[in-house]
């Protein structure tokens, strides 16, 4: 096991965006880092100083990502970040193999399969203190590992790390709270690429000959297995898995013929007993610690900015031959509480998805204030103040109630990576503001006493309220709720209605889609009715209840008339 492998895997695998796939890409960038810092002039005449300069470009900060990063990581990130699952894994593994083939065939630069002869570096200053090369090399590797763990630990407890955790849970959830998923994925891949390149630098003194075969795809599998064995999604897991992968093969050398089979059996047993790996089995992961509630924190002073007019014009959406929404036009005025009702299949949720950016319209337009937002990404709309919830409460089920709300508050006020690592004074002040905002939102929905509970263990009604608190943490000006009362009993529905009235009184514009007609008629200032994708009525609750088209849509009056006429 080469030195630096732990450093590489502890970062790459912890992010859990696509476990193991990123490690495959890292093999190629690890190779690049090792080759650029090798101190031997090549046939192209590269001087050692030039090699170090190029490597510094790979490892030094960029304006977008002020931490070590790799241009190859940037490229791979932009090229493959929209892929998911197996496709993302294939893309990154293919990149690693392409880099290996380039190194094998670029004879003038790498000498191909013959490789490059590397002189072992010597530090006379340390040697004068009585340290041998192996001693100060080990010290450098440990310091590098410690630096990587420090960076990862700091980032995980920051807006950047919280964004990565939400993305791991669900892309739609991340977009719905304002996280720009593509950018965050690219940043994650680029940073991990820089650390992987640093691991390549540490690898140089471990061998005297650098050949392309040293960086084969087996290292990708090794990185994946390290994460699985130790525990993916944890900080300690890859470190533990890497240590075992380094020590166990040597321990089993006395049964050389069967050691791979024995190792595989151990891995399968661990996965079978505890899919979360050794970190979960041994309970080594540190649980989230809810920060204390600031003195005087509460929902009393929480208010919302005035929303501009939302103007929907001729909105249409077709799925093949099915028209889900047809020529819908409506306006939502600032400070209104508007309800959208209609029978099942009327197009209510589709209409909400079109307005919030999760679905692209076939035709028509959505104007938010003076801006056309029909083609805007959901995260862009959230940043502009237009947020939404889903029919099924979209939450990070494995995180606590407070973590969910804090992630949304952090998405509303993202941070650069470097201040998150250094914890500057400005960063600490902003973090205190994010924590206070999260507590205020929980207080508003009446859930401060459940802040430490796991979100997935909450009763259904409380999960609905938590989803609203998460949306409120994004600082919306217009909030769209998709069936918030679905599955709630009478008491829970009344509690929800009181909350929505309070939000309207605090200046928030609210749009509610729901089937609870009793609640909607008592709650809303204005009702919009859809049927079969078309807008058939809108007005005050009294006007809508007396509208014959609405009565026909719900009670089938038109159908009965047609039957009698026939």
JSON list of C-alpha atoms in Angstrom, two decimals, residues 157-316:
[
{"chain": "A", "resi": 157, "resn": "UNK", "atom": "CA", "xyz": [-18.94, 21.30, 9.40]},
{"chain": "A", "resi": 158, "resn": "UNK", "atom": "CA", "xyz": [-19.48, 24.21, 7.03]},
{"chain": "A", "resi": 159, "resn": "UNK", "atom": "CA", "xyz": [-22.00, 25.29, 4.37]},
{"chain": "A", "resi": 160, "resn": "UNK", "atom": "CA", "xyz": [-19.90, 23.48, 1.75]},
{"chain": "A", "resi": 161, "resn": "UNK", "atom": "CA", "xyz": [-20.00, 20.15, 3.56]},
{"chain": "A", "resi": 162, "resn": "UNK", "atom": "CA", "xyz": [-23.68, 20.52, 4.39]},
{"chain": "A", "resi": 163, "resn": "UNK", "atom": "CA", "xyz": [-24.40, 21.06, 0.71]},
{"chain": "A", "resi": 164, "resn": "UNK", "atom": "CA", "xyz": [-22.53, 17.89, -0.20]},
{"chain": "A", "resi": 165, "resn": "UNK", "atom": "CA", "xyz": [-24.55, 15.88, 2.33]},
{"chain": "A", "resi": 166, "resn": "UNK", "atom": "CA", "xyz": [-27.85, 17.15, 0.94]},
{"chain": "A", "resi": 167, "resn": "UNK", "atom": "CA", "xyz": [-26.73, 16.40, -2.63]},
{"chain": "A", "resi": 168, "resn": "UNK", "atom": "CA", "xyz": [-25.87, 12.87, -1.52]},
{"chain": "A", "resi": 169, "resn": "UNK", "atom": "CA", "xyz": [-29.43, 12.52, -0.24]},
{"chain": "A", "resi": 170, "resn": "UNK", "atom": "CA", "xyz": [-31.28, 14.01, -3.24]},
{"chain": "A", "resi": 171, "resn": "UNK", "atom": "CA", "xyz": [-30.53, 16.36, -6.10]},
{"chain": "A", "resi": 172, "resn": "UNK", "atom": "CA", "xyz": [-34.08, 17.71, -6.14]},
{"chain": "A", "resi": 173, "resn": "UNK", "atom": "CA", "xyz": [-33.97, 18.39, -2.40]},
{"chain": "A", "resi": 174, "resn": "UNK", "atom": "CA", "xyz": [-30.66, 20.22, -2.83]},
{"chain": "A", "resi": 175, "resn": "UNK", "atom": "CA", "xyz": [-32.00, 22.36, -5.67]},
{"chain": "A", "resi": 176, "resn": "UNK", "atom": "CA", "xyz": [-35.19, 23.10, -3.73]},
{"chain": "A", "resi": 177, "resn": "UNK", "atom": "CA", "xyz": [-33.23, 24.74, -0.91]},
{"chain": "A", "resi": 178, "resn": "UNK", "atom": "CA", "xyz": [-30.98, 26.75, -3.22]},
{"chain": "A", "resi": 179, "resn": "UNK", "atom": "CA", "xyz": [-27.90, 24.54, -3.56]},
{"chain": "A", "resi": 180, "resn": "UNK", "atom": "CA", "xyz": [-26.36, 24.79, -7.04]},
{"chain": "A", "resi": 181, "resn": "UNK", "atom": "CA", "xyz": [-25.69, 21.11, -7.38]},
{"chain": "A", "resi": 182, "resn": "UNK", "atom": "CA", "xyz": [-23.51, 21.19, -10.49]},
{"chain": "A", "resi": 183, "resn": "UNK", "atom": "CA", "xyz": [-21.18, 23.80, -9.03]},
{"chain": "A", "resi": 184, "resn": "UNK", "atom": "CA", "xyz": [-20.91, 22.02, -5.69]},
{"chain": "A", "resi": 185, "resn": "UNK", "atom": "CA", "xyz": [-20.14, 18.69, -7.34]},
{"chain": "A", "resi": 186, "resn": "UNK", "atom": "CA", "xyz": [-17.45, 20.24, -9.53]},
{"chain": "A", "resi": 187, "resn": "UNK", "atom": "CA", "xyz": [-15.90, 21.96, -6.51]},
{"chain": "A", "resi": 188, "resn": "UNK", "atom": "CA", "xyz": [-15.88, 18.67, -4.60]},
{"chain": "A", "resi": 189, "resn": "UNK", "atom": "CA", "xyz": [-14.27, 16.77, -7.47]},
{"chain": "A", "resi": 190, "resn": "UNK", "atom": "CA", "xyz": [-11.71, 19.52, -8.09]},
{"chain": "A", "resi": 191, "resn": "UNK", "atom": "CA", "xyz": [-10.64, 19.75, -4.45]},
{"chain": "A", "resi": 192, "resn": "UNK", "atom": "CA", "xyz": [-10.38, 16.00, -4.08]},
{"chain": "A", "resi": 193, "resn": "UNK", "atom": "CA", "xyz": [-8.40, 15.94, -7.32]},
{"chain": "A", "resi": 194, "resn": "UNK", "atom": "CA", "xyz": [-5.87, 18.34, -5.83]},
{"chain": "A", "resi": 195, "resn": "UNK", "atom": "CA", "xyz": [-5.51, 16.16, -2.74]},
{"chain": "A", "resi": 196, "resn": "UNK", "atom": "CA", "xyz": [-5.17, 13.10, -4.95]},
{"chain": "A", "resi": 197, "resn": "UNK", "atom": "CA", "xyz": [-2.42, 14.90, -6.87]},
{"chain": "A", "resi": 198, "resn": "UNK", "atom": "CA", "xyz": [-0.70, 15.59, -3.55]},
{"chain": "A", "resi": 199, "resn": "UNK", "atom": "CA", "xyz": [-0.92, 11.87, -2.81]},
{"chain": "A", "resi": 200, "resn": "UNK", "atom": "CA", "xyz": [0.89, 11.35, -6.10]},
{"chain": "A", "resi": 201, "resn": "UNK", "atom": "CA", "xyz": [3.62, 13.72, -4.93]},
{"chain": "A", "resi": 202, "resn": "UNK", "atom": "CA", "xyz": [4.03, 11.65, -1.76]},
{"chain": "A", "resi": 203, "resn": "UNK", "atom": "CA", "xyz": [4.28, 8.54, -3.87]},
{"chain": "A", "resi": 204, "resn": "UNK", "atom": "CA", "xyz": [7.41, 9.71, -5.71]},
{"chain": "A", "resi": 205, "resn": "UNK", "atom": "CA", "xyz": [9.99, 8.78, -3.06]},
{"chain": "A", "resi": 206, "resn": "UNK", "atom": "CA", "xyz": [8.41, 5.34, -2.65]},
{"chain": "A", "resi": 207, "resn": "UNK", "atom": "CA", "xyz": [9.72, 4.10, -6.01]},
{"chain": "A", "resi": 208, "resn": "UNK", "atom": "CA", "xyz": [12.74, 4.75, -8.17]},
{"chain": "A", "resi": 209, "resn": "UNK", "atom": "CA", "xyz": [10.93, 4.13, -11.46]},
{"chain": "A", "resi": 210, "resn": "UNK", "atom": "CA", "xyz": [7.64, 5.72, -12.51]},
{"chain": "A", "resi": 211, "resn": "UNK", "atom": "CA", "xyz": [5.79, 3.67, -15.12]},
{"chain": "A", "resi": 212, "resn": "UNK", "atom": "CA", "xyz": [2.19, 3.88, -16.33]},
{"chain": "A", "resi": 213, "resn": "UNK", "atom": "CA", "xyz": [1.49, 0.40, -14.97]},
{"chain": "A", "resi": 214, "resn": "UNK", "atom": "CA", "xyz": [1.91, 1.71, -11.44]},
{"chain": "A", "resi": 215, "resn": "UNK", "atom": "CA", "xyz": [-1.37, 3.58, -11.88]},
{"chain": "A", "resi": 216, "resn": "UNK", "atom": "CA", "xyz": [-3.70, 0.89, -13.10]},
{"chain": "A", "resi": 217, "resn": "UNK", "atom": "CA", "xyz": [-7.46, 0.70, -12.42]},
{"chain": "A", "resi": 218, "resn": "UNK", "atom": "CA", "xyz": [-6.88, -1.70, -9.53]},
{"chain": "A", "resi": 219, "resn": "UNK", "atom": "CA", "xyz": [-6.26, 1.35, -7.36]},
{"chain": "A", "resi": 220, "resn": "UNK", "atom": "CA", "xyz": [-9.80, 2.45, -8.17]},
{"chain": "A", "resi": 221, "resn": "UNK", "atom": "CA", "xyz": [-11.14, -0.82, -6.82]},
{"chain": "A", "resi": 222, "resn": "UNK", "atom": "CA", "xyz": [-8.88, -0.45, -3.80]},
{"chain": "A", "resi": 223, "resn": "UNK", "atom": "CA", "xyz": [-10.30, 2.99, -3.04]},
{"chain": "A", "resi": 224, "resn": "UNK", "atom": "CA", "xyz": [-13.85, 1.69, -3.32]},
{"chain": "A", "resi": 225, "resn": "UNK", "atom": "CA", "xyz": [-13.19, -1.30, -1.08]},
{"chain": "A", "resi": 226, "resn": "UNK", "atom": "CA", "xyz": [-11.46, 0.87, 1.50]},
{"chain": "A", "resi": 227, "resn": "UNK", "atom": "CA", "xyz": [-14.56, 3.06, 1.75]},
{"chain": "A", "resi": 228, "resn": "UNK", "atom": "CA", "xyz": [-16.93, 0.08, 1.91]},
{"chain": "A", "resi": 229, "resn": "UNK", "atom": "CA", "xyz": [-14.93, -1.73, 4.56]},
{"chain": "A", "resi": 230, "resn": "UNK", "atom": "CA", "xyz": [-14.27, 1.31, 6.72]},
{"chain": "A", "resi": 231, "resn": "UNK", "atom": "CA", "xyz": [-17.63, 2.98, 6.24]},
{"chain": "A", "resi": 232, "resn": "UNK", "atom": "CA", "xyz": [-18.61, 5.36, 3.48]},
{"chain": "A", "resi": 233, "resn": "UNK", "atom": "CA", "xyz": [-20.01, 8.74, 4.38]},
{"chain": "A", "resi": 234, "resn": "UNK", "atom": "CA", "xyz": [-17.79, 9.01, 7.46]},
{"chain": "A", "resi": 235, "resn": "UNK", "atom": "CA", "xyz": [-14.46, 10.65, 8.16]},
{"chain": "A", "resi": 236, "resn": "UNK", "atom": "CA", "xyz": [-12.95, 7.85, 10.23]},
{"chain": "A", "resi": 237, "resn": "UNK", "atom": "CA", "xyz": [-14.18, 5.04, 7.96]},
{"chain": "A", "resi": 238, "resn": "UNK", "atom": "CA", "xyz": [-11.77, 5.42, 5.02]},
{"chain": "A", "resi": 239, "resn": "UNK", "atom": "CA", "xyz": [-8.88, 5.94, 7.43]},
{"chain": "A", "resi": 240, "resn": "UNK", "atom": "CA", "xyz": [-9.71, 2.72, 9.23]},
{"chain": "A", "resi": 241, "resn": "UNK", "atom": "CA", "xyz": [-10.32, 0.85, 5.98]},
{"chain": "A", "resi": 242, "resn": "UNK", "atom": "CA", "xyz": [-7.04, 2.11, 4.51]},
{"chain": "A", "resi": 243, "resn": "UNK", "atom": "CA", "xyz": [-5.08, 1.00, 7.55]},
{"chain": "A", "resi": 244, "resn": "UNK", "atom": "CA", "xyz": [-6.63, -2.46, 7.34]},
{"chain": "A", "resi": 245, "resn": "UNK", "atom": "CA", "xyz": [-5.92, -2.70, 3.62]},
{"chain": "A", "resi": 246, "resn": "UNK", "atom": "CA", "xyz": [-2.30, -1.79, 4.32]},
{"chain": "A", "resi": 247, "resn": "UNK", "atom": "CA", "xyz": [-1.79, -4.22, 7.19]},
{"chain": "A", "resi": 248, "resn": "UNK", "atom": "CA", "xyz": [-4.02, -7.22, 6.50]},
{"chain": "A", "resi": 249, "resn": "UNK", "atom": "CA", "xyz": [-2.38, -8.47, 3.27]},
{"chain": "A", "resi": 250, "resn": "UNK", "atom": "CA", "xyz": [0.98, -8.57, 5.06]},
{"chain": "A", "resi": 251, "resn": "UNK", "atom": "CA", "xyz": [-0.60, -10.31, 8.07]},
{"chain": "A", "resi": 252, "resn": "UNK", "atom": "CA", "xyz": [-2.06, -12.98, 5.78]},
{"chain": "A", "resi": 253, "resn": "UNK", "atom": "CA", "xyz": [1.16, -13.53, 3.86]},
{"chain": "A", "resi": 254, "resn": "UNK", "atom": "CA", "xyz": [1.72, -16.86, 5.59]},
{"chain": "A", "resi": 255, "resn": "UNK", "atom": "CA", "xyz": [-1.32, -18.17, 3.70]},
{"chain": "A", "resi": 256, "resn": "UNK", "atom": "CA", "xyz": [-0.25, -16.50, 0.50]},
{"chain": "A", "resi": 257, "resn": "UNK", "atom": "CA", "xyz": [-2.21, -18.79, -1.78]},
{"chain": "A", "resi": 258, "resn": "UNK", "atom": "CA", "xyz": [-5.53, -18.05, -0.07]},
{"chain": "A", "resi": 259, "resn": "UNK", "atom": "CA", "xyz": [-5.06, -14.55, 1.31]},
{"chain": "A", "resi": 260, "resn": "UNK", "atom": "CA", "xyz": [-7.16, -12.81, -1.38]},
{"chain": "A", "resi": 261, "resn": "UNK", "atom": "CA", "xyz": [-10.04, -15.20, -0.74]},
{"chain": "A", "resi": 262, "resn": "UNK", "atom": "CA", "xyz": [-9.71, -14.69, 3.03]},
{"chain": "A", "resi": 263, "resn": "UNK", "atom": "CA", "xyz": [-9.63, -10.94, 2.61]},
{"chain": "A", "resi": 264, "resn": "UNK", "atom": "CA", "xyz": [-12.73, -11.05, 0.40]},
{"chain": "A", "resi": 265, "resn": "UNK", "atom": "CA", "xyz": [-14.51, -13.19, 2.98]},
{"chain": "A", "resi": 266, "resn": "UNK", "atom": "CA", "xyz": [-13.71, -10.71, 5.75]},
{"chain": "A", "resi": 267, "resn": "UNK", "atom": "CA", "xyz": [-15.06, -7.88, 3.59]},
{"chain": "A", "resi": 268, "resn": "UNK", "atom": "CA", "xyz": [-18.30, -9.74, 2.84]},
{"chain": "A", "resi": 269, "resn": "UNK", "atom": "CA", "xyz": [-18.82, -10.58, 6.51]},
{"chain": "A", "resi": 270, "resn": "UNK", "atom": "CA", "xyz": [-18.41, -6.94, 7.53]},
{"chain": "A", "resi": 271, "resn": "UNK", "atom": "CA", "xyz": [-20.85, -5.77, 4.84]},
{"chain": "A", "resi": 272, "resn": "UNK", "atom": "CA", "xyz": [-23.35, -8.47, 5.81]},
{"chain": "A", "resi": 273, "resn": "UNK", "atom": "CA", "xyz": [-23.24, -7.66, 9.51]},
{"chain": "A", "resi": 274, "resn": "UNK", "atom": "CA", "xyz": [-23.12, -3.89, 9.13]},
{"chain": "A", "resi": 275, "resn": "UNK", "atom": "CA", "xyz": [-23.59, -2.27, 5.67]},
{"chain": "A", "resi": 276, "resn": "UNK", "atom": "CA", "xyz": [-22.29, 0.97, 7.16]},
{"chain": "A", "resi": 277, "resn": "UNK", "atom": "CA", "xyz": [-18.83, -0.60, 7.51]},
{"chain": "A", "resi": 278, "resn": "UNK", "atom": "CA", "xyz": [-16.53, -0.90, 10.50]},
{"chain": "A", "resi": 279, "resn": "UNK", "atom": "CA", "xyz": [-17.09, 2.71, 11.56]},
{"chain": "A", "resi": 280, "resn": "UNK", "atom": "CA", "xyz": [-20.79, 2.01, 12.10]},
{"chain": "A", "resi": 281, "resn": "UNK", "atom": "CA", "xyz": [-20.14, -1.46, 13.57]},
{"chain": "A", "resi": 282, "resn": "UNK", "atom": "CA", "xyz": [-17.69, -0.08, 16.13]},
{"chain": "A", "resi": 283, "resn": "UNK", "atom": "CA", "xyz": [-19.71, 3.14, 16.56]},
{"chain": "A", "resi": 284, "resn": "UNK", "atom": "CA", "xyz": [-16.73, 5.33, 15.80]},
{"chain": "A", "resi": 285, "resn": "UNK", "atom": "CA", "xyz": [-18.63, 8.08, 14.00]},
{"chain": "A", "resi": 286, "resn": "UNK", "atom": "CA", "xyz": [-19.18, 11.27, 15.97]},
{"chain": "A", "resi": 287, "resn": "UNK", "atom": "CA", "xyz": [-22.87, 12.28, 16.07]},
{"chain": "A", "resi": 288, "resn": "UNK", "atom": "CA", "xyz": [-23.89, 15.80, 15.16]},
{"chain": "A", "resi": 289, "resn": "UNK", "atom": "CA", "xyz": [-23.87, 18.19, 18.10]},
{"chain": "A", "resi": 290, "resn": "UNK", "atom": "CA", "xyz": [-26.68, 20.71, 17.98]},
{"chain": "A", "resi": 291, "resn": "UNK", "atom": "CA", "xyz": [-25.30, 24.18, 18.73]},
{"chain": "A", "resi": 292, "resn": "UNK", "atom": "CA", "xyz": [-26.91, 25.90, 21.72]},
{"chain": "A", "resi": 293, "resn": "UNK", "atom": "CA", "xyz": [-29.84, 28.16, 21.06]},
{"chain": "A", "resi": 294, "resn": "UNK", "atom": "CA", "xyz": [-28.75, 31.83, 21.12]},
{"chain": "A", "resi": 295, "resn": "UNK", "atom": "CA", "xyz": [-30.09, 33.86, 24.01]},
{"chain": "A", "resi": 296, "resn": "UNK", "atom": "CA", "xyz": [-33.34, 35.55, 23.08]},
{"chain": "A", "resi": 297, "resn": "UNK", "atom": "CA", "xyz": [-33.69, 33.56, 19.85]},
{"chain": "A", "resi": 298, "resn": "UNK", "atom": "CA", "xyz": [-37.25, 33.00, 18.69]},
{"chain": "A", "resi": 299, "resn": "UNK", "atom": "CA", "xyz": [-39.67, 33.56, 15.86]},
{"chain": "A", "resi": 300, "resn": "UNK", "atom": "CA", "xyz": [-41.04, 36.83, 17.19]},
{"chain": "A", "resi": 301, "resn": "UNK", "atom": "CA", "xyz": [-38.96, 39.11, 14.97]},
{"chain": "A", "resi": 302, "resn": "UNK", "atom": "CA", "xyz": [-38.81, 36.81, 11.96]},
{"chain": "A", "resi": 303, "resn": "UNK", "atom": "CA", "xyz": [-40.22, 38.51, 8.87]},
{"chain": "A", "resi": 304, "resn": "UNK", "atom": "CA", "xyz": [-39.97, 38.13, 5.11]},
{"chain": "A", "resi": 305, "resn": "UNK", "atom": "CA", "xyz": [-39.17, 40.49, 2.27]},
{"chain": "A", "resi": 306, "resn": "UNK", "atom": "CA", "xyz": [-42.00, 41.59, 0.03]},
{"chain": "A", "resi": 307, "resn": "UNK", "atom": "CA", "xyz": [-42.36, 39.40, -3.03]},
{"chain": "A", "resi": 308, "resn": "UNK", "atom": "CA", "xyz": [-42.67, 40.81, -6.54]},
{"chain": "A", "resi": 309, "resn": "UNK", "atom": "CA", "xyz": [-45.65, 39.83, -8.67]},
{"chain": "A", "resi": 310, "resn": "UNK", "atom": "CA", "xyz": [-45.57, 36.30, -10.06]},
{"chain": "A", "resi": 311, "resn": "UNK", "atom": "CA", "xyz": [-47.08, 36.43, -13.55]},
{"chain": "A", "resi": 312, "resn": "UNK", "atom": "CA", "xyz": [-47.82, 33.13, -15.30]},
{"chain": "A", "resi": 313, "resn": "UNK", "atom": "CA", "xyz": [-48.71, 33.52, -18.98]},
{"chain": "A", "resi": 314, "resn": "UNK", "atom": "CA", "xyz": [-50.10, 30.77, -21.20]},
{"chain": "A", "resi": 315, "resn": "UNK", "atom": "CA", "xyz": [-48.24, 28.00, -19.44]},
{"chain": "A", "resi": 316, "resn": "UNK", "atom": "CA", "xyz": [-48.46, 24.67, -21.28]}
]
